[in-house]
Structures are given as structure tokens and as C-alpha cells.
């Protein structure tokens, strides 16, 4: 490279320690974490099913115990992400894909920021899943509307409001996902 040439591309201005993670890495980590959580949810669900001998649907165990089970799964999900993000800045999936999460200021996440990020991500992912299910069952145009938040989330990373901001979840929770 010519030392007299000034490279002013946005990527050349990013410090080596603050390279943002791409969409494929983030989605890979999300799938990895999803599979780990699925295994945890299976164990958490297996224990009461084995003890009672019946499924945990609202018609079998009643609405209270069904809601309690759903709440317990939510607590496990929040603890998995919250503990990993506030202690190490990485879940197991993020570690496998060599990415980490930091606050926009560069420091570690606190529990409030972690839970804010989790709620924002849950909204975006659950509407996307609802869109896929809508398409599978009804085949109308409503699925596009439901997929919009998920697509917009990752499109924001591609379009790049700024190299520091990343996805809509990052923007909303004031966090960044960086390559390790």
C-alpha cells in the first residue's frame, strides 16, 4: 500500500478492537444460543412432566400452572442472557462466533441494559416468528408486516446508521456487538 495515499473509507477509521460484528455472525450466535436454550427448556419442562405424568398445556394442568411454567422458562432465558452479558459480555453462542457485547460507552452491561436489550430483541424476534407462522398457515400478506421488524433490525446494520450503532436492538438498548 502506498504510504502517501490516505484511505478514508469508514472501515479504515474503525479501531482494530472495535470492529462491529456482521449480521451472519450475530445470526449464527443467535441460532447457537437458541439451540442451547432449547436444550435447557427441554430439561426444565421434562422434570414436571415426569413428576405429574401429564403435559403442561392449559387444558391438562390448568391456566395457573401453565402460566407458571411459561414464566419459569422466561426466567431461565433472562438469567442466561443477563448473567452472560453482565459478567463476560458473551453468551456461549457469542463466544463460539467470536463476538462480544458492550455498552455504547465501551464498558460492561448492567442488568437494566441487559434486560432492555432482551425485551427489545424478544419483540423483534417474536414478531418475525409470528410472521413465519402466519405465512405457513394462512398465506396472506400479513406475514410481511410481521417480518418487517426483524428485517429492519438487520437492515439497519447493513445500511449502517453509523458503524457504532449496529442493529435496531443495539440502537434502542445503547449497546454494540463487536468482533472479538
PDB file of C-alpha atoms in Angstrom:
ATOM      1  CA  UNK A   1       0.000   0.000   0.000  1.00  0.00           C
ATOM      2  CA  UNK A   2       1.228   3.474  -0.844  1.00  0.00           C
ATOM      3  CA  UNK A   3       2.123   5.351   2.419  1.00  0.00           C
ATOM      4  CA  UNK A   4       1.263   8.698   0.823  1.00  0.00           C
ATOM      5  CA  UNK A   5      -2.258   7.576  -0.036  1.00  0.00           C
ATOM      6  CA  UNK A   6      -4.872   8.456   2.542  1.00  0.00           C
ATOM      7  CA  UNK A   7      -7.513   5.771   2.922  1.00  0.00           C
ATOM      8  CA  UNK A   8     -10.648   7.469   4.216  1.00  0.00           C
ATOM      9  CA  UNK A   9     -13.089   4.560   3.984  1.00  0.00           C
ATOM     10  CA  UNK A  10     -15.230   4.074   7.109  1.00  0.00           C
ATOM     11  CA  UNK A  11     -13.698   0.661   7.835  1.00  0.00           C
ATOM     12  CA  UNK A  12     -10.182   2.096   7.909  1.00  0.00           C
ATOM     13  CA  UNK A  13     -11.236   4.560  10.614  1.00  0.00           C
ATOM     14  CA  UNK A  14     -12.540   1.833  12.941  1.00  0.00           C
ATOM     15  CA  UNK A  15     -10.053   0.882  15.665  1.00  0.00           C
ATOM     16  CA  UNK A  16      -8.991  -2.772  15.476  1.00  0.00           C
ATOM     17  CA  UNK A  17     -10.551  -3.528  18.880  1.00  0.00           C
ATOM     18  CA  UNK A  18     -13.918  -2.050  17.907  1.00  0.00           C
ATOM     19  CA  UNK A  19     -14.810  -3.831  14.687  1.00  0.00           C
ATOM     20  CA  UNK A  20     -18.580  -4.355  14.575  1.00  0.00           C
ATOM     21  CA  UNK A  21     -19.848  -7.895  14.184  1.00  0.00           C
ATOM     22  CA  UNK A  22     -21.610  -8.642  10.927  1.00  0.00           C
ATOM     23  CA  UNK A  23     -25.139  -9.946  10.558  1.00  0.00           C
ATOM     24  CA  UNK A  24     -24.057 -13.511   9.793  1.00  0.00           C
ATOM     25  CA  UNK A  25     -22.001 -13.734  12.974  1.00  0.00           C
ATOM     26  CA  UNK A  26     -24.863 -12.317  15.020  1.00  0.00           C
ATOM     27  CA  UNK A  27     -27.398 -14.689  13.495  1.00  0.00           C
ATOM     28  CA  UNK A  28     -25.026 -17.628  13.922  1.00  0.00           C
ATOM     29  CA  UNK A  29     -24.631 -16.805  17.606  1.00  0.00           C
ATOM     30  CA  UNK A  30     -28.418 -16.410  17.950  1.00  0.00           C
ATOM     31  CA  UNK A  31     -29.024 -19.859  16.434  1.00  0.00           C
ATOM     32  CA  UNK A  32     -26.304 -21.396  18.642  1.00  0.00           C
ATOM     33  CA  UNK A  33     -27.795 -19.804  21.773  1.00  0.00           C
ATOM     34  CA  UNK A  34     -31.278 -20.811  20.650  1.00  0.00           C
ATOM     35  CA  UNK A  35     -30.253 -24.456  20.452  1.00  0.00           C
ATOM     36  CA  UNK A  36     -28.635 -24.279  23.895  1.00  0.00           C
ATOM     37  CA  UNK A  37     -31.756 -22.682  25.362  1.00  0.00           C
ATOM     38  CA  UNK A  38     -33.946 -25.288  23.677  1.00  0.00           C
ATOM     39  CA  UNK A  39     -31.988 -27.995  25.496  1.00  0.00           C
ATOM     40  CA  UNK A  40     -32.354 -26.139  28.815  1.00  0.00           C
ATOM     41  CA  UNK A  41     -36.090 -25.652  28.202  1.00  0.00           C
ATOM     42  CA  UNK A  42     -36.474 -29.363  27.468  1.00  0.00           C
ATOM     43  CA  UNK A  43     -34.905 -30.270  30.814  1.00  0.00           C
ATOM     44  CA  UNK A  44     -36.938 -27.635  32.694  1.00  0.00           C
ATOM     45  CA  UNK A  45     -40.100 -28.992  31.051  1.00  0.00           C
ATOM     46  CA  UNK A  46     -39.200 -32.667  31.464  1.00  0.00           C
ATOM     47  CA  UNK A  47     -38.973 -32.510  35.264  1.00  0.00           C
ATOM     48  CA  UNK A  48     -42.619 -31.519  35.971  1.00  0.00           C
ATOM     49  CA  UNK A  49     -43.902 -33.725  33.145  1.00  0.00           C
ATOM     50  CA  UNK A  50     -42.061 -36.726  34.625  1.00  0.00           C
ATOM     51  CA  UNK A  51     -43.357 -35.926  38.105  1.00  0.00           C
ATOM     52  CA  UNK A  52     -47.008 -35.446  37.124  1.00  0.00           C
ATOM     53  CA  UNK A  53     -47.259 -37.729  34.108  1.00  0.00           C
ATOM     54  CA  UNK A  54     -49.170 -35.156  32.066  1.00  0.00           C
ATOM     55  CA  UNK A  55     -48.317 -32.426  29.630  1.00  0.00           C
ATOM     56  CA  UNK A  56     -48.136 -28.792  30.715  1.00  0.00           C
ATOM     57  CA  UNK A  57     -50.877 -27.414  28.480  1.00  0.00           C
ATOM     58  CA  UNK A  58     -53.517 -25.147  29.983  1.00  0.00           C
ATOM     59  CA  UNK A  59     -56.191 -27.826  29.484  1.00  0.00           C
ATOM     60  CA  UNK A  60     -54.177 -30.502  31.336  1.00  0.00           C
ATOM     61  CA  UNK A  61     -52.738 -28.661  34.333  1.00  0.00           C
ATOM     62  CA  UNK A  62     -54.866 -25.537  34.355  1.00  0.00           C
ATOM     63  CA  UNK A  63     -54.083 -21.972  33.342  1.00  0.00           C
ATOM     64  CA  UNK A  64     -52.162 -21.104  36.534  1.00  0.00           C
ATOM     65  CA  UNK A  65     -49.589 -23.915  36.260  1.00  0.00           C
ATOM     66  CA  UNK A  66     -49.308 -23.441  32.528  1.00  0.00           C
ATOM     67  CA  UNK A  67     -48.551 -19.733  33.039  1.00  0.00           C
ATOM     68  CA  UNK A  68     -46.135 -20.581  35.873  1.00  0.00           C
ATOM     69  CA  UNK A  69     -44.236 -22.923  33.555  1.00  0.00           C
ATOM     70  CA  UNK A  70     -44.081 -20.279  30.815  1.00  0.00           C
ATOM     71  CA  UNK A  71     -42.856 -17.746  33.388  1.00  0.00           C
ATOM     72  CA  UNK A  72     -40.180 -20.162  34.593  1.00  0.00           C
ATOM     73  CA  UNK A  73     -38.925 -20.567  31.022  1.00  0.00           C
ATOM     74  CA  UNK A  74     -38.806 -16.766  30.715  1.00  0.00           C
ATOM     75  CA  UNK A  75     -36.790 -16.518  33.934  1.00  0.00           C
ATOM     76  CA  UNK A  76     -34.272 -19.079  32.651  1.00  0.00           C
ATOM     77  CA  UNK A  77     -33.970 -17.156  29.378  1.00  0.00           C
ATOM     78  CA  UNK A  78     -33.424 -13.830  31.174  1.00  0.00           C
ATOM     79  CA  UNK A  79     -30.879 -15.357  33.560  1.00  0.00           C
ATOM     80  CA  UNK A  80     -28.935 -16.996  30.720  1.00  0.00           C
ATOM     81  CA  UNK A  81     -28.571 -13.805  28.714  1.00  0.00           C
ATOM     82  CA  UNK A  82     -28.404 -11.410  31.669  1.00  0.00           C
ATOM     83  CA  UNK A  83     -25.712 -13.313  33.529  1.00  0.00           C
ATOM     84  CA  UNK A  84     -23.597 -13.902  30.417  1.00  0.00           C
ATOM     85  CA  UNK A  85     -23.875 -10.303  29.190  1.00  0.00           C
ATOM     86  CA  UNK A  86     -23.204  -8.670  32.566  1.00  0.00           C
ATOM     87  CA  UNK A  87     -20.356 -10.989  33.635  1.00  0.00           C
ATOM     88  CA  UNK A  88     -18.433 -11.869  30.485  1.00  0.00           C
ATOM     89  CA  UNK A  89     -20.031  -9.812  27.732  1.00  0.00           C
ATOM     90  CA  UNK A  90     -20.592 -13.048  25.805  1.00  0.00           C
ATOM     91  CA  UNK A  91     -23.053 -15.910  25.726  1.00  0.00           C
ATOM     92  CA  UNK A  92     -21.752 -19.328  24.706  1.00  0.00           C
ATOM     93  CA  UNK A  93     -23.010 -18.717  21.175  1.00  0.00           C
ATOM     94  CA  UNK A  94     -21.278 -15.335  21.023  1.00  0.00           C
ATOM     95  CA  UNK A  95     -18.055 -16.916  22.264  1.00  0.00           C
ATOM     96  CA  UNK A  96     -18.241 -19.582  19.546  1.00  0.00           C
ATOM     97  CA  UNK A  97     -18.710 -16.900  16.873  1.00  0.00           C
ATOM     98  CA  UNK A  98     -16.027 -14.587  18.372  1.00  0.00           C
ATOM     99  CA  UNK A  99     -18.273 -11.651  19.163  1.00  0.00           C
ATOM    100  CA  UNK A 100     -18.969  -9.758  22.368  1.00  0.00           C
ATOM    101  CA  UNK A 101     -21.399  -7.156  23.604  1.00  0.00           C
ATOM    102  CA  UNK A 102     -20.508  -3.863  25.236  1.00  0.00           C
ATOM    103  CA  UNK A 103     -22.368  -0.781  26.325  1.00  0.00           C
ATOM    104  CA  UNK A 104     -22.209   2.107  23.852  1.00  0.00           C
ATOM    105  CA  UNK A 105     -19.712   3.745  26.212  1.00  0.00           C
ATOM    106  CA  UNK A 106     -17.435   0.719  25.836  1.00  0.00           C
ATOM    107  CA  UNK A 107     -17.972  -0.700  29.323  1.00  0.00           C
ATOM    108  CA  UNK A 108     -19.736  -3.782  30.580  1.00  0.00           C
ATOM    109  CA  UNK A 109     -23.511  -4.077  30.531  1.00  0.00           C
ATOM    110  CA  UNK A 110     -25.558  -3.658  33.680  1.00  0.00           C
ATOM    111  CA  UNK A 111     -28.698  -5.673  34.396  1.00  0.00           C
ATOM    112  CA  UNK A 112     -31.022  -2.834  33.344  1.00  0.00           C
ATOM    113  CA  UNK A 113     -29.351  -2.513  29.942  1.00  0.00           C
ATOM    114  CA  UNK A 114     -29.257  -6.306  29.514  1.00  0.00           C
ATOM    115  CA  UNK A 115     -32.975  -6.622  30.250  1.00  0.00           C
ATOM    116  CA  UNK A 116     -33.788  -3.672  27.966  1.00  0.00           C
ATOM    117  CA  UNK A 117     -31.863  -5.372  25.170  1.00  0.00           C
ATOM    118  CA  UNK A 118     -33.567  -8.686  25.887  1.00  0.00           C
ATOM    119  CA  UNK A 119     -37.074  -7.165  25.736  1.00  0.00           C
ATOM    120  CA  UNK A 120     -36.297  -5.292  22.505  1.00  0.00           C
ATOM    121  CA  UNK A 121     -34.804  -8.401  20.901  1.00  0.00           C
ATOM    122  CA  UNK A 122     -37.718 -10.555  22.101  1.00  0.00           C
ATOM    123  CA  UNK A 123     -40.217  -8.189  20.468  1.00  0.00           C
ATOM    124  CA  UNK A 124     -38.331  -8.209  17.177  1.00  0.00           C
ATOM    125  CA  UNK A 125     -37.704 -11.969  17.069  1.00  0.00           C
ATOM    126  CA  UNK A 126     -41.208 -12.942  18.236  1.00  0.00           C
ATOM    127  CA  UNK A 127     -42.871 -10.790  15.585  1.00  0.00           C
ATOM    128  CA  UNK A 128     -40.589 -12.396  12.996  1.00  0.00           C
ATOM    129  CA  UNK A 129     -41.526 -15.881  14.204  1.00  0.00           C
ATOM    130  CA  UNK A 130     -45.202 -14.880  14.154  1.00  0.00           C
ATOM    131  CA  UNK A 131     -44.720 -13.766  10.548  1.00  0.00           C
ATOM    132  CA  UNK A 132     -43.307 -17.144   9.547  1.00  0.00           C
ATOM    133  CA  UNK A 133     -46.153 -18.969  11.315  1.00  0.00           C
ATOM    134  CA  UNK A 134     -48.696 -16.638   9.682  1.00  0.00           C
ATOM    135  CA  UNK A 135     -47.282 -17.465   6.268  1.00  0.00           C
ATOM    136  CA  UNK A 136     -47.272 -21.214   6.992  1.00  0.00           C
ATOM    137  CA  UNK A 137     -50.944 -21.273   7.962  1.00  0.00           C
ATOM    138  CA  UNK A 138     -52.771 -18.505   6.099  1.00  0.00           C
ATOM    139  CA  UNK A 139     -50.604 -17.439   3.121  1.00  0.00           C
ATOM    140  CA  UNK A 140     -51.786 -13.838   3.198  1.00  0.00           C
ATOM    141  CA  UNK A 141     -49.804 -10.622   3.073  1.00  0.00           C
ATOM    142  CA  UNK A 142     -49.903 -10.145   6.858  1.00  0.00           C
ATOM    143  CA  UNK A 143     -46.708 -12.183   7.228  1.00  0.00           C
ATOM    144  CA  UNK A 144     -44.730  -9.418   5.504  1.00  0.00           C
ATOM    145  CA  UNK A 145     -45.888  -6.912   8.095  1.00  0.00           C
ATOM    146  CA  UNK A 146     -44.871  -9.269  10.901  1.00  0.00           C
ATOM    147  CA  UNK A 147     -41.443  -9.922   9.349  1.00  0.00           C
ATOM    148  CA  UNK A 148     -40.768  -6.205   8.941  1.00  0.00           C
ATOM    149  CA  UNK A 149     -39.229  -5.565  12.426  1.00  0.00           C
ATOM    150  CA  UNK A 150     -36.811  -8.490  12.088  1.00  0.00           C
ATOM    151  CA  UNK A 151     -35.732  -7.448   8.588  1.00  0.00           C
ATOM    152  CA  UNK A 152     -35.423  -3.799   9.625  1.00  0.00           C
ATOM    153  CA  UNK A 153     -33.295  -4.793  12.609  1.00  0.00           C
ATOM    154  CA  UNK A 154     -30.605  -6.379  10.463  1.00  0.00           C
ATOM    155  CA  UNK A 155     -31.027  -3.967   7.559  1.00  0.00           C
ATOM    156  CA  UNK A 156     -30.070  -1.173   9.955  1.00  0.00           C
ATOM    157  CA  UNK A 157     -26.747  -2.939  10.459  1.00  0.00           C
ATOM    158  CA  UNK A 158     -26.183  -3.259   6.711  1.00  0.00           C
ATOM    159  CA  UNK A 159     -27.253   0.280   5.863  1.00  0.00           C
ATOM    160  CA  UNK A 160     -25.285   1.500   8.839  1.00  0.00           C
ATOM    161  CA  UNK A 161     -26.769   4.483  10.622  1.00  0.00           C
ATOM    162  CA  UNK A 162     -23.268   4.650  11.990  1.00  0.00           C
ATOM    163  CA  UNK A 163     -20.613   1.984  12.396  1.00  0.00           C
ATOM    164  CA  UNK A 164     -21.003   2.327  16.145  1.00  0.00           C
ATOM    165  CA  UNK A 165     -24.757   1.740  16.320  1.00  0.00           C
ATOM    166  CA  UNK A 166     -25.403  -1.587  14.589  1.00  0.00           C
ATOM    167  CA  UNK A 167     -28.896  -3.104  14.694  1.00  0.00           C
ATOM    168  CA  UNK A 168     -32.104  -1.505  15.949  1.00  0.00           C
ATOM    169  CA  UNK A 169     -31.783  -3.513  19.173  1.00  0.00           C
ATOM    170  CA  UNK A 170     -28.293  -2.043  19.642  1.00  0.00           C
ATOM    171  CA  UNK A 171     -29.640   1.435  18.979  1.00  0.00           C
ATOM    172  CA  UNK A 172     -32.570   1.025  21.369  1.00  0.00           C
ATOM    173  CA  UNK A 173     -30.552  -0.530  24.208  1.00  0.00           C
ATOM    174  CA  UNK A 174     -27.419   1.580  23.624  1.00  0.00           C
ATOM    175  CA  UNK A 175     -25.192  -1.444  23.144  1.00  0.00           C
ATOM    176  CA  UNK A 176     -22.761  -2.642  20.486  1.00  0.00           C
ATOM    177  CA  UNK A 177     -21.866  -6.107  19.270  1.00  0.00           C
ATOM    178  CA  UNK A 178     -18.215  -6.231  18.305  1.00  0.00           C
ATOM    179  CA  UNK A 179     -15.872  -8.834  16.868  1.00  0.00           C
ATOM    180  CA  UNK A 180     -13.612 -10.337  19.459  1.00  0.00           C
TER     181      UNK A 180
END
